[in-house]
GROMACS .gro file of C-alpha atoms in nm:
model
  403
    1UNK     CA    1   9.591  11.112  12.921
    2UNK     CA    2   9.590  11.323  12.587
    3UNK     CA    3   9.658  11.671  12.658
    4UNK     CA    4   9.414  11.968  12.537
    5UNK     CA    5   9.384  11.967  12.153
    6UNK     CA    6   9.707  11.699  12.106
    7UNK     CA    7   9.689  11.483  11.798
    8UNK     CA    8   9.543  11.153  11.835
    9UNK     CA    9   9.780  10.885  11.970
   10UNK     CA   10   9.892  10.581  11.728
   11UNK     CA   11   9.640  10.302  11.663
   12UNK     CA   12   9.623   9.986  11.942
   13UNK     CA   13   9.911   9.736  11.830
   14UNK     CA   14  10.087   9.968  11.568
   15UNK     CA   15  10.477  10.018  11.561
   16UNK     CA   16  10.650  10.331  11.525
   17UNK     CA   17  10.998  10.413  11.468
   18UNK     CA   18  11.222  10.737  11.435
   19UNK     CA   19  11.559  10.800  11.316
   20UNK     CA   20  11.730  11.114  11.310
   21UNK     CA   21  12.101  11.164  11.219
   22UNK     CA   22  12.306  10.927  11.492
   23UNK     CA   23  12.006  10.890  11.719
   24UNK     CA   24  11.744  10.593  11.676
   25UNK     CA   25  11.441  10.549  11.823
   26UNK     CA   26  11.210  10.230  11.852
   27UNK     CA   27  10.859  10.286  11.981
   28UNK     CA   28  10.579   9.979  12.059
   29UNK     CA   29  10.240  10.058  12.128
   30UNK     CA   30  10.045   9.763  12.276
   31UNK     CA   31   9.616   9.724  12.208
   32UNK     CA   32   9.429   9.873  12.459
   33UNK     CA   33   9.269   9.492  12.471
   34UNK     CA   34   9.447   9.265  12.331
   35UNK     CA   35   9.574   8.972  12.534
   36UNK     CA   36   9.936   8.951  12.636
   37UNK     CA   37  10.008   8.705  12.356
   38UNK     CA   38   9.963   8.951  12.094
   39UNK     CA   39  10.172   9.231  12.272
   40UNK     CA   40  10.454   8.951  12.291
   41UNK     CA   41  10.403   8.901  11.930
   42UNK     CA   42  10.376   9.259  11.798
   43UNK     CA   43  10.721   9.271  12.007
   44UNK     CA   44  10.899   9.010  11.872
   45UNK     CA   45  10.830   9.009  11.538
   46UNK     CA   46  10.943   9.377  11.491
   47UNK     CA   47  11.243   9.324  11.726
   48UNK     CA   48  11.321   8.993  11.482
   49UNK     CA   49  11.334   9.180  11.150
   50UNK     CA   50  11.464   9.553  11.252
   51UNK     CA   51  11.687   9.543  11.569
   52UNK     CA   52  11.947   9.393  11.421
   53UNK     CA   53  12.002   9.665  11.120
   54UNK     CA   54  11.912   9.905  11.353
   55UNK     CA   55  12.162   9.816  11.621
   56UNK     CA   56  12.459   9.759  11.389
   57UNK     CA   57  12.470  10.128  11.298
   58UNK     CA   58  12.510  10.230  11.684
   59UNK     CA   59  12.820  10.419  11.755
   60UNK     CA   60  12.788  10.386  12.100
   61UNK     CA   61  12.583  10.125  12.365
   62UNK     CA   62  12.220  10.118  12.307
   63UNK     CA   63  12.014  10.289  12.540
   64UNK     CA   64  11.699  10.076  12.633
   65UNK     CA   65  11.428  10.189  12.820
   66UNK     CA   66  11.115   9.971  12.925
   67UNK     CA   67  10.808  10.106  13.074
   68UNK     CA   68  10.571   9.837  13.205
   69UNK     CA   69  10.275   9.715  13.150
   70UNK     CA   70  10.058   9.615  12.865
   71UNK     CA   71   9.685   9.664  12.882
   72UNK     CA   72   9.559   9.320  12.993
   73UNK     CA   73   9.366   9.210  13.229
   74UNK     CA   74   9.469   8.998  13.574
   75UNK     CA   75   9.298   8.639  13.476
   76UNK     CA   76   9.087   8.587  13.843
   77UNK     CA   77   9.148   8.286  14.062
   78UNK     CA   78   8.905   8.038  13.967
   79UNK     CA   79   8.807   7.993  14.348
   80UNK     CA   80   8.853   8.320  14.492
   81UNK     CA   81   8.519   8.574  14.420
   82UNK     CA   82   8.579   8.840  14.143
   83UNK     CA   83   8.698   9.161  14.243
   84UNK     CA   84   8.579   9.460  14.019
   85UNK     CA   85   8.966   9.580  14.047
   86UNK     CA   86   9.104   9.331  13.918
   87UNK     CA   87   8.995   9.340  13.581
   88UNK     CA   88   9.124   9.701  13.560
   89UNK     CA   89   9.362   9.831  13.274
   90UNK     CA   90   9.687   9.909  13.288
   91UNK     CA   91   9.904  10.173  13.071
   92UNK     CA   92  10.008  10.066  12.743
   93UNK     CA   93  10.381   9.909  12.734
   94UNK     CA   94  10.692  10.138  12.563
   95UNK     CA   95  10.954  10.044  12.433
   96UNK     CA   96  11.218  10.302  12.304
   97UNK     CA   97  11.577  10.099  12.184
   98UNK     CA   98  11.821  10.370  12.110
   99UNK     CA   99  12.207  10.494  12.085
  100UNK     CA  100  12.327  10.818  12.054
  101UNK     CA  101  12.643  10.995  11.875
  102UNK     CA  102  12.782  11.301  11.905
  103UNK     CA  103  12.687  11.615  11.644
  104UNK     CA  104  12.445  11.444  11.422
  105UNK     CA  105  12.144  11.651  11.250
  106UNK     CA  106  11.890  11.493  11.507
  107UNK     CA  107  12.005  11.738  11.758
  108UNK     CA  108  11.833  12.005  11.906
  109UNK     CA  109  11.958  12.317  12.089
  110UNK     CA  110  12.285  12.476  12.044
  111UNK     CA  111  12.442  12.166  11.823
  112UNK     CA  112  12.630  12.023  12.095
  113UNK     CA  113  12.497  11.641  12.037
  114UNK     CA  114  12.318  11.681  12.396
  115UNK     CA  115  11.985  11.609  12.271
  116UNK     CA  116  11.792  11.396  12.028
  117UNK     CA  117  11.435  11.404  11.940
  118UNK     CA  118  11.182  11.122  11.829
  119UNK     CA  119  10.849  11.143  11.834
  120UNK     CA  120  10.482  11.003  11.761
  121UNK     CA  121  10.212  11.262  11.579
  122UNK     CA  122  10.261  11.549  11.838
  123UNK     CA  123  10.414  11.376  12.128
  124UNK     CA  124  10.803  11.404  12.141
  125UNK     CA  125  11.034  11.229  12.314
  126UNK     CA  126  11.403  11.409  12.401
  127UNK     CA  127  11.700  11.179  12.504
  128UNK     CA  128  11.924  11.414  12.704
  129UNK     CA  129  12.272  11.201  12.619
  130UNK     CA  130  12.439  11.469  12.880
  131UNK     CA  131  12.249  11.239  13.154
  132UNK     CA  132  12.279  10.888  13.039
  133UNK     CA  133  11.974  10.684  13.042
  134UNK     CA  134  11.714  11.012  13.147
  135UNK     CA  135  11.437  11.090  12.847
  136UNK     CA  136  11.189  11.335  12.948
  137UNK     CA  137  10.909  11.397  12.689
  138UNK     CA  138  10.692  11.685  12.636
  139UNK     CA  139  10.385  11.825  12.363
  140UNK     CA  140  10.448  12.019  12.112
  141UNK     CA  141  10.045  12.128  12.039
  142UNK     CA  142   9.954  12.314  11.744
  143UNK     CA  143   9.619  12.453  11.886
  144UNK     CA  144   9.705  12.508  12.221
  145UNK     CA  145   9.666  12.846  12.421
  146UNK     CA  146   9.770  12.943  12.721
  147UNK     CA  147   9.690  13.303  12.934
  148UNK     CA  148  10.037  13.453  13.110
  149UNK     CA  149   9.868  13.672  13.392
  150UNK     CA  150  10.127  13.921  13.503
  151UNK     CA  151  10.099  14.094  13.890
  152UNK     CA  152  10.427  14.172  14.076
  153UNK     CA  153  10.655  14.040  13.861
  154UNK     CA  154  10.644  14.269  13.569
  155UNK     CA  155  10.929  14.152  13.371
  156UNK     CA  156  10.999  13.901  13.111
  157UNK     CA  157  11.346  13.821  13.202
  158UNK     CA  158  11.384  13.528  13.500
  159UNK     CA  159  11.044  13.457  13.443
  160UNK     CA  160  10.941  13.054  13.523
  161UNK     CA  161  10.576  13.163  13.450
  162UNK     CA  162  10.621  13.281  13.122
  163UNK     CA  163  10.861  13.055  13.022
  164UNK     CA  164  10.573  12.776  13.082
  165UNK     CA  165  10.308  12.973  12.941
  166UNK     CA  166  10.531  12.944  12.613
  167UNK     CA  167  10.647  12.602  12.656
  168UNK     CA  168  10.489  12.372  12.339
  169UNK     CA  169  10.216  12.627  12.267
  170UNK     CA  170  10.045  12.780  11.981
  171UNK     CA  171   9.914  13.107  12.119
  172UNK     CA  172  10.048  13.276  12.429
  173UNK     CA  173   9.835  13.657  12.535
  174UNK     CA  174   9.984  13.793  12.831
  175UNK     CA  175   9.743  13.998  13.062
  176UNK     CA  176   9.717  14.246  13.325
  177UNK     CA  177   9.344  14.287  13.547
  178UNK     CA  178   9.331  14.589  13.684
  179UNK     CA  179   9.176  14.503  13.998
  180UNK     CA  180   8.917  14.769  14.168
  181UNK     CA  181   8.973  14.658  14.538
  182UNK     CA  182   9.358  14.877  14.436
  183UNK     CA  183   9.280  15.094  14.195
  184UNK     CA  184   9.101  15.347  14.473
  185UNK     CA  185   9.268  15.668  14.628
  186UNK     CA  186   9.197  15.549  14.979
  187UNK     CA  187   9.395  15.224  14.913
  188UNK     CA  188   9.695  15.285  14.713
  189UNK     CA  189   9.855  15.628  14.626
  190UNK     CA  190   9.940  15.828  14.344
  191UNK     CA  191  10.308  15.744  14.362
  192UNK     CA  192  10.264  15.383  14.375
  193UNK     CA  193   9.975  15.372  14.110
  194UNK     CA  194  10.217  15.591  13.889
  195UNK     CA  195  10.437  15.336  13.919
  196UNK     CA  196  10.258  15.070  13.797
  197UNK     CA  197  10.120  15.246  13.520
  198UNK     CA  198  10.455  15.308  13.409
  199UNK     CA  199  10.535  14.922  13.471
  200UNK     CA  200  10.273  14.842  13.230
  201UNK     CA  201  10.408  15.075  12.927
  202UNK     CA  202  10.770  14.856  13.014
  203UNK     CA  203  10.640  14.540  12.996
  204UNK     CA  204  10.450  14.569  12.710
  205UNK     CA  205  10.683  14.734  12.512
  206UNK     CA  206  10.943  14.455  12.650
  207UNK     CA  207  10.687  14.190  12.529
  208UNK     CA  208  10.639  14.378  12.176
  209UNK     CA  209  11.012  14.305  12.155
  210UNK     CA  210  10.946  13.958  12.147
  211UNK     CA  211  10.637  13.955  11.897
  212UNK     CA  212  10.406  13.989  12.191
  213UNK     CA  213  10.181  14.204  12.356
  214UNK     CA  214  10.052  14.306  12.702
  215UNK     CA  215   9.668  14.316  12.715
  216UNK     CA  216   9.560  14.539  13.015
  217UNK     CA  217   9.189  14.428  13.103
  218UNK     CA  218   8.983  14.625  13.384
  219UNK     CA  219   8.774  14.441  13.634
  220UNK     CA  220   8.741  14.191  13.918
  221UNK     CA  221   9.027  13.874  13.820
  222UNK     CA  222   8.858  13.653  13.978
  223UNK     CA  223   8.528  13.736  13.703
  224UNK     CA  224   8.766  13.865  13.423
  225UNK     CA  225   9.033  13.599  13.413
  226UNK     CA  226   8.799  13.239  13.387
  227UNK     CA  227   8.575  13.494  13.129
  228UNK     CA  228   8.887  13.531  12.917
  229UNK     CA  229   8.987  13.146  12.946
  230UNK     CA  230   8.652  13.064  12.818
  231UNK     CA  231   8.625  13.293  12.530
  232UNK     CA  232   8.991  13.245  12.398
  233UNK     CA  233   8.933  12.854  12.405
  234UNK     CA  234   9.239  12.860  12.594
  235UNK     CA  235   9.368  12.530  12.799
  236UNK     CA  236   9.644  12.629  12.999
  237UNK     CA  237   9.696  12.918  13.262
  238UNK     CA  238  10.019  13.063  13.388
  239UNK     CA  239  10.112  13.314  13.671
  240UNK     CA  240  10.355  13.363  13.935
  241UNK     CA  241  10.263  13.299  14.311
  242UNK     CA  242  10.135  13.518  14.528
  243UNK     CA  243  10.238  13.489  14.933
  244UNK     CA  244   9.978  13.754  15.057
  245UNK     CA  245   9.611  13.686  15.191
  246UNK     CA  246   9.411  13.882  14.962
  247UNK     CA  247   9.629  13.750  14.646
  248UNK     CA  248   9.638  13.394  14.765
  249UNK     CA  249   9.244  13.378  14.801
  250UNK     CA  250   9.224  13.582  14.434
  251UNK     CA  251   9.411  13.281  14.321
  252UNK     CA  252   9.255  13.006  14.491
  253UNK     CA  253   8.913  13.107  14.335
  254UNK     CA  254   9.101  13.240  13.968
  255UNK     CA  255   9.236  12.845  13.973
  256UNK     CA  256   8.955  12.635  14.103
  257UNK     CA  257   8.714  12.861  13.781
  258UNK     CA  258   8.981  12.718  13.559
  259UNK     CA  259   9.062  12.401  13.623
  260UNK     CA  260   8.697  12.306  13.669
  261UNK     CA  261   8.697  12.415  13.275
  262UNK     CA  262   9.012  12.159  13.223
  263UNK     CA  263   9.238  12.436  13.226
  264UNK     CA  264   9.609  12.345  13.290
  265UNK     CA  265   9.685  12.608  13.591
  266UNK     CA  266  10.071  12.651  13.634
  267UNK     CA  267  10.174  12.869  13.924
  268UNK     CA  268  10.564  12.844  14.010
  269UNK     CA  269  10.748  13.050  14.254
  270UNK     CA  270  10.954  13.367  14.143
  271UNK     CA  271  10.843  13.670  14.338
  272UNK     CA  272  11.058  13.503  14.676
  273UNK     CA  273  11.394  13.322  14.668
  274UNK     CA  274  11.228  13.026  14.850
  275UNK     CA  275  10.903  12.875  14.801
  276UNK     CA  276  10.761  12.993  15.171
  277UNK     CA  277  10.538  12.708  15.198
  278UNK     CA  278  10.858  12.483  15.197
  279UNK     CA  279  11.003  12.711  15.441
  280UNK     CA  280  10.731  12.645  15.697
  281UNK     CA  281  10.701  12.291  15.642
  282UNK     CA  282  11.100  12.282  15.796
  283UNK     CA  283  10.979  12.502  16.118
  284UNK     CA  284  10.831  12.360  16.434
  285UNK     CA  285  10.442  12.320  16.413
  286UNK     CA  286  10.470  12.506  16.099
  287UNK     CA  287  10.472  12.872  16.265
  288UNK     CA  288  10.750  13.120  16.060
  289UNK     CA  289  11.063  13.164  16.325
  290UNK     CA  290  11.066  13.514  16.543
  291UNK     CA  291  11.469  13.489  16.558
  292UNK     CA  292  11.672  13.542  16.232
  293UNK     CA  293  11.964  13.325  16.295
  294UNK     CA  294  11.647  13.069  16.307
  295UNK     CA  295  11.533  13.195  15.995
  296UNK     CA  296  11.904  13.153  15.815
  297UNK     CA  297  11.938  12.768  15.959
  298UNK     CA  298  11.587  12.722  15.780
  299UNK     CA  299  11.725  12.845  15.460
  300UNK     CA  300  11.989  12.715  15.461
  301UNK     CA  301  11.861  12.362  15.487
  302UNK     CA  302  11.665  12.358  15.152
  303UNK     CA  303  12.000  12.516  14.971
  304UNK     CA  304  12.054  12.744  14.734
  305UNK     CA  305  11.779  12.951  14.589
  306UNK     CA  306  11.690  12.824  14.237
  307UNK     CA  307  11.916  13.008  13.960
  308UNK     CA  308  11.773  13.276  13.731
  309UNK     CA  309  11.552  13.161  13.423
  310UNK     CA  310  11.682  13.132  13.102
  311UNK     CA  311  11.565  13.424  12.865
  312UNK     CA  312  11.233  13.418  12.701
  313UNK     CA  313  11.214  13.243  12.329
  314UNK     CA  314  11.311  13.567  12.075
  315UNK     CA  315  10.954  13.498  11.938
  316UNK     CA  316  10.698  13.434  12.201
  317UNK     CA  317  10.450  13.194  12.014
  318UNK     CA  318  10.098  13.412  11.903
  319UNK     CA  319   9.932  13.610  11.884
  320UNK     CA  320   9.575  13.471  11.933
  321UNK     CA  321   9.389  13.767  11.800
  322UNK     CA  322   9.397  14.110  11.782
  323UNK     CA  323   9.323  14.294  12.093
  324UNK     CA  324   9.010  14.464  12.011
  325UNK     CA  325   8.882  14.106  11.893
  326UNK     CA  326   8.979  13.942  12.211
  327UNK     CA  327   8.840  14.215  12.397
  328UNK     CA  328   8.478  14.308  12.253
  329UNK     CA  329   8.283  13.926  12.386
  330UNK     CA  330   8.413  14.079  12.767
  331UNK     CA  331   8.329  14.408  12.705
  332UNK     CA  332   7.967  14.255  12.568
  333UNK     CA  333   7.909  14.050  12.896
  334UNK     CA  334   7.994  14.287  13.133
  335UNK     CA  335   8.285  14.123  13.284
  336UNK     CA  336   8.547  14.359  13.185
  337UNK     CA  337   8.485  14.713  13.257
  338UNK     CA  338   8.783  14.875  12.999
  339UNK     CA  339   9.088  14.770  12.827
  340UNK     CA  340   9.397  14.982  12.766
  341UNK     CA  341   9.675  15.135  12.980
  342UNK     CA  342   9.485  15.449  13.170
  343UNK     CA  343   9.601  15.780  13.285
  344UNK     CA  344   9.611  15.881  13.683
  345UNK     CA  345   9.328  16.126  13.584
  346UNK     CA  346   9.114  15.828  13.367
  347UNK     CA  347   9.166  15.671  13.777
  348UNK     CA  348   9.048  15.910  13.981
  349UNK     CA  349   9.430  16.049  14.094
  350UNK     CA  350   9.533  16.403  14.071
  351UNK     CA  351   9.809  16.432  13.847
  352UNK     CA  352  10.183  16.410  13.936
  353UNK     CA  353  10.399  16.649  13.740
  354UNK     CA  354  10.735  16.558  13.584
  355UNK     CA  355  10.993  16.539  13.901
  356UNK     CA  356  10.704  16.516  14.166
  357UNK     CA  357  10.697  16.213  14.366
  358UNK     CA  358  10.963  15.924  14.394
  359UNK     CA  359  11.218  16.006  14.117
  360UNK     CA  360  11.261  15.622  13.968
  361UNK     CA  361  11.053  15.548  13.669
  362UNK     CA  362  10.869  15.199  13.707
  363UNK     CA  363  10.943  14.921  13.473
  364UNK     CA  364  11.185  14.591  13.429
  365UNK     CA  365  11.422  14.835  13.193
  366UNK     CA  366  11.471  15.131  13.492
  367UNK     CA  367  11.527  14.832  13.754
  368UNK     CA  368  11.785  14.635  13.549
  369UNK     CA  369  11.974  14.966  13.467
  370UNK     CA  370  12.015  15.055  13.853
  371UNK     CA  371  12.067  14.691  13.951
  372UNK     CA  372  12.362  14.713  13.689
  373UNK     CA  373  12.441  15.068  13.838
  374UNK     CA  374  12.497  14.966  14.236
  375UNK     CA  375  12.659  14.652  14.108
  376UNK     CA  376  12.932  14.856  13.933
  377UNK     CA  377  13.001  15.037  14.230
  378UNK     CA  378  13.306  14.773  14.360
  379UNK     CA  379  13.408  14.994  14.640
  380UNK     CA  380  13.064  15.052  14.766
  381UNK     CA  381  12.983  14.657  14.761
  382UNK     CA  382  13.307  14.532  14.884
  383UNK     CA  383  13.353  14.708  15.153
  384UNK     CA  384  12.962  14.674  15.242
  385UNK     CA  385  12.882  15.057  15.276
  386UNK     CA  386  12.530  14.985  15.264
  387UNK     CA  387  12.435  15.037  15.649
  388UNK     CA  388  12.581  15.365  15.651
  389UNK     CA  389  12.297  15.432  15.399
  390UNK     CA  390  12.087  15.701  15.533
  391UNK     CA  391  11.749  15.573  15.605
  392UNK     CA  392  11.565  15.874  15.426
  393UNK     CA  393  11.764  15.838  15.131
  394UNK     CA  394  11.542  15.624  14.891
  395UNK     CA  395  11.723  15.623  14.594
  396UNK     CA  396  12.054  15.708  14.439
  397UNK     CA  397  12.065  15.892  14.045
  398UNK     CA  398  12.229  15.671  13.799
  399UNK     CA  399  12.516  15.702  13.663
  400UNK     CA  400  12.642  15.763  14.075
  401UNK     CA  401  13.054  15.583  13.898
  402UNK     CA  402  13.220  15.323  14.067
  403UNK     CA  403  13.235  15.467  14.405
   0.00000   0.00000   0.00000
């Protein structure tokens, strides 16, 4: 199936063929309905007059990858009754004939001859040579936009969602919904609040570093968020799981809204090491284990926890509008209540003066500074001083040396 806003595919029965630098590429669409005689002779005819030139420049052994079938359909038994099934279509045959050298100008990434790229309109196909015989192929789409809704993890580094959000797309807005069921006194407190708000300043000032903004919306996600998908004309959706009741039925609603509108919803797992619903699937009648050694065997049987992200791309593709823009059809419907980072006051929280309250500033750039910090003290880590922690200390200044 086409993806949202690709370019049309190549015409039933044509031929298409790529060559970059050392890497070839040989492509054969089949007719949607055509009988199998004129897929064979599309084939061979091409193969007849071009394989040969194109396989005597190879430096190394072709690659050759078939995927079956051709769109025809099953001839029925002349006495057995017709089965609606059987006349059903199958996926159009590939064909991709190809060799790869080392260093050529049809690579991609850091120049070291790993990959090579052909492709059809908008659809590309990339021939990792650093795992013989794998091609994975992905969409580069020049109108499409995704959402990145940030929660917990306020950060762009080690960030799977965002990372897909940007993956082959035009547009990319990153958002924030400040939700009412938190934003009240009686639920969460100044201190943590102040936190966030501080968060949000980070993060978008992290994202501005990339050519990107962080658009803080205020209302109920589960309204605000399919509103904003509509509006933007945006196809896919990207956030980071949430684990806890109230979040996971937020989401559950946020994602049924979209993908009802044929939004792509991507939701992979950062905010834990392990995905937990993996974890439970390994324990007995799928209840979480009371004993921790329990706990550690379950761990330890799906293996290492996935390594950090790569960084985010040094221009994060956008934007789709300006703010205001994006903002005033929300603001018009009622859906979205206010825009903007607020104040503690704008809230409904007494302010916190300068010093008052935990110490640590919220935000990605404070937590990677003290992560940095602790990890620099080599006497303190080796020897594994941390349980002689007192348990009303809840922080340490920076800058504590290597001790």
């Amino acid at each position: 199936p086409r993806s949202r806003g690709a370019a049309s595919p190549p015409h039933a029965g044509s031929v298409v063929s790529s060559t970059t630098g050392d890497a070839s590429c040989l492509l054969v669409v089949s007719s949607r309905r055509a009988p199998p005689s004129v897929d064979v002779f599309l084939l061979v005819t091409y193969l007849v007059t071009k394989i040969a030139s194109l396989l005597a420049s190879l430096r190394t052994p072709p690659l050759l990858l078939a995927l079956a079938s051709s769109r025809q359909q099953h001839r029925p038994h002349p006495h057995r009754p017709l089965r609606p099934n059987r006349h059903r279509q199958r996926p159009f045959a590939l064909l991709v004939v190809g060799s790869f050298g080392g260093g050529s100008s049809g690579t991609s990434g850091s120049g070291s001859g790993d990959h090579h790229v052909g492709s059809i309109g908008d659809s590309t196909i990339t021939f990792d040579t650093a795992r013989p015989g794998k091609a994975t192929s992905s969409t580069t789409n020049d109108t499409m936009r995704s959402v990145m809704w940030f929660r917990k993890g306020l950060r762009v580094h080690d960030n799977p969602a965002l990372l897909s959000a940007c993956e082959g797309a035009a547009a990319v807005q990153a958002i924030f919904v400040l939700d009412p069921w938190f934003m009240t006194p009686e639920r969460v407190g100044a201190n943590r609040v102040r936190f966030l708000l501080e968060s949000l300043e980070d993060l978008d000032k992290s994202l501005r570093a990339h050519g990107s903004t962080l658009l803080v919306l205020h209302g109920n996600p589960t309204e605000v968020v399919p509103a904003a998908l509509q509006q933007w004309k945006c196809g896919r959706l990207c956030y980071e799981a949430d684990t806890e009741p109230y979040g996971s039925k937020r989401d559950t609603a946020v994602a049924a809204a979209a993908r009802a509108m044929g939004v792509d919803v991507r939701t992979p797992v950062s905010h834990t090491l392990y995905d937990t619903k993996q974890l439970l699937a390994k324990c007995p009648k799928g209840e979480p284990p009371t004993v921790y050694n329990s706990f550690l065997k379950i761990a330890a049987s799906l293996g290492p926890p996935p390594k950090p992200e790569a960084p985010p791309p040094a221009k994060i593709p956008g934007p789709m509008s300006a703010a205001d823009d994006l903002v005033a059809g929300l603001l018009s419907s009622g859906v979205v209540t206010g825009h903007g980072i607020p104040t503690l006051d704008a809230l409904g929280y007494p302010a916190l003066p300068v010093g008052q309250g935990f110490p640590a500033r919220g935000g990605e750039t404070e937590g990677l500074l003290r992560l940095r910090a602790m990890l620099g003290r080599t006497k303190w880590v080796g020897e594994f001083q941390k349980p002689q922690t007192s348990p009303t200390v809840m922080w340490h200044p920076l800058g504590m040396g290597s001790g």
